[in-house]
Amino acid sequence: GLAPGTVPPMLPGMPAPYSAMPSSDPAISVSVEGMRFQYQLTEDDLHKVFSRYGTVKHIRVDEVGTSAVISFAVLQDAQAAMNDLNGKVLTGLDGTLRITWLSQGASAFPAPPY
């Protein structure tokens, strides 16, 4: 059997019990890496891009405009946007989009170095 203290593997499609937001809308964290100059994300730009994938319920851009949190109405739409856009290079900006699940962002990724 499982050793004491080990967690059984999650079933696909099951929400993780430690998720930070069990009952809220699926949300993704979006940032842009490696740009030569400062580019400010805006809610308007983000809405145009991400609403192609489904209903965007909420967009929150951080103070410096380098990252944003986007909530979708439907998990599959958030997943589709992430699959399509994560790692995509922004034309003319030399920046790469990085998209992660918000609920995992805190634990699965180290904090940025600033």
XYZ file of C-alpha atoms in Angstrom:
114
model
C 0.000 0.000 0.000
C 0.941 3.656 0.236
C 3.578 4.679 2.706
C 2.160 6.718 5.590
C 2.005 10.396 4.742
C 1.901 9.954 0.981
C -0.969 11.508 -0.885
C -2.815 9.293 -3.364
C -2.571 10.565 -6.943
C -5.257 13.026 -7.950
C -7.934 11.770 -10.278
C -8.091 13.732 -13.514
C -10.824 16.311 -13.435
C -10.979 16.401 -9.653
C -10.314 19.762 -8.055
C -7.247 19.690 -5.847
C -8.274 19.814 -2.174
C -5.550 22.346 -1.347
C -6.577 24.706 -4.133
C -6.557 28.304 -3.007
C -9.901 28.999 -4.653
C -12.101 25.936 -4.555
C -15.366 27.599 -5.423
C -14.330 30.531 -7.562
C -13.966 30.790 -11.307
C -10.983 29.179 -12.994
C -8.235 31.801 -13.091
C -4.895 31.965 -14.833
C -1.880 34.128 -14.172
C -0.355 35.789 -17.241
C 3.016 37.465 -17.477
C 5.440 38.432 -20.219
C 9.095 37.470 -20.041
C 12.209 38.723 -21.724
C 11.025 41.916 -23.390
C 13.612 44.457 -24.444
C 11.536 47.356 -23.237
C 8.827 47.861 -20.685
C 5.428 46.907 -22.022
C 2.324 47.516 -20.034
C -0.416 44.958 -20.141
C -3.854 46.536 -20.158
C -7.230 45.041 -19.362
C -8.424 46.064 -22.800
C -5.625 44.266 -24.651
C -5.945 41.188 -22.494
C -9.697 41.073 -22.911
C -9.359 41.199 -26.701
C -6.938 38.288 -26.708
C -8.472 36.038 -24.078
C -12.151 36.579 -24.883
C -11.530 34.685 -28.136
C -11.366 31.550 -26.028
C -14.490 32.051 -23.973
C -16.220 34.284 -21.468
C -13.742 36.349 -19.465
C -15.273 37.243 -16.119
C -12.560 39.345 -14.574
C -9.124 40.752 -15.371
C -6.790 42.181 -12.771
C -3.519 43.758 -13.922
C -0.837 44.358 -11.304
C 0.386 47.873 -10.496
C 3.419 47.747 -12.778
C 1.493 46.217 -15.661
C 3.805 43.257 -16.170
C 1.426 40.515 -15.101
C -2.282 39.915 -14.798
C -4.820 37.488 -13.422
C -7.654 36.494 -15.731
C -10.765 34.659 -14.543
C -12.810 32.633 -16.988
C -16.378 31.439 -16.652
C -15.480 27.948 -17.879
C -12.433 25.887 -16.959
C -12.064 24.452 -20.465
C -11.847 27.961 -21.922
C -9.064 28.877 -19.526
C -7.288 25.640 -20.429
C -7.657 26.317 -24.159
C -6.230 29.812 -23.811
C -3.337 28.479 -21.780
C -2.591 25.664 -24.225
C -2.642 28.077 -27.128
C -0.816 31.056 -25.675
C 1.653 29.773 -23.104
C 5.181 30.190 -24.464
C 3.976 32.223 -27.435
C 6.323 34.982 -28.535
C 4.638 38.369 -28.916
C 5.342 39.791 -32.341
C 7.347 42.992 -32.232
C 7.884 42.851 -28.486
C 10.436 40.043 -28.160
C 8.469 38.884 -25.160
C 7.250 35.413 -24.312
C 3.880 34.830 -22.668
C 3.969 32.733 -19.520
C 0.631 31.409 -18.312
C 0.067 29.328 -15.200
C -2.918 28.283 -13.124
C -3.376 30.869 -10.431
C -4.086 28.356 -7.662
C -0.830 26.539 -8.367
C 1.206 29.657 -8.943
C 2.010 30.220 -5.298
C 3.241 26.720 -4.533
C 4.522 25.307 -7.799
C 6.721 28.197 -8.897
C 9.438 30.080 -7.057
C 8.797 33.759 -6.431
C 10.241 36.148 -9.028
C 13.620 37.564 -8.029
C 12.431 41.045 -7.151
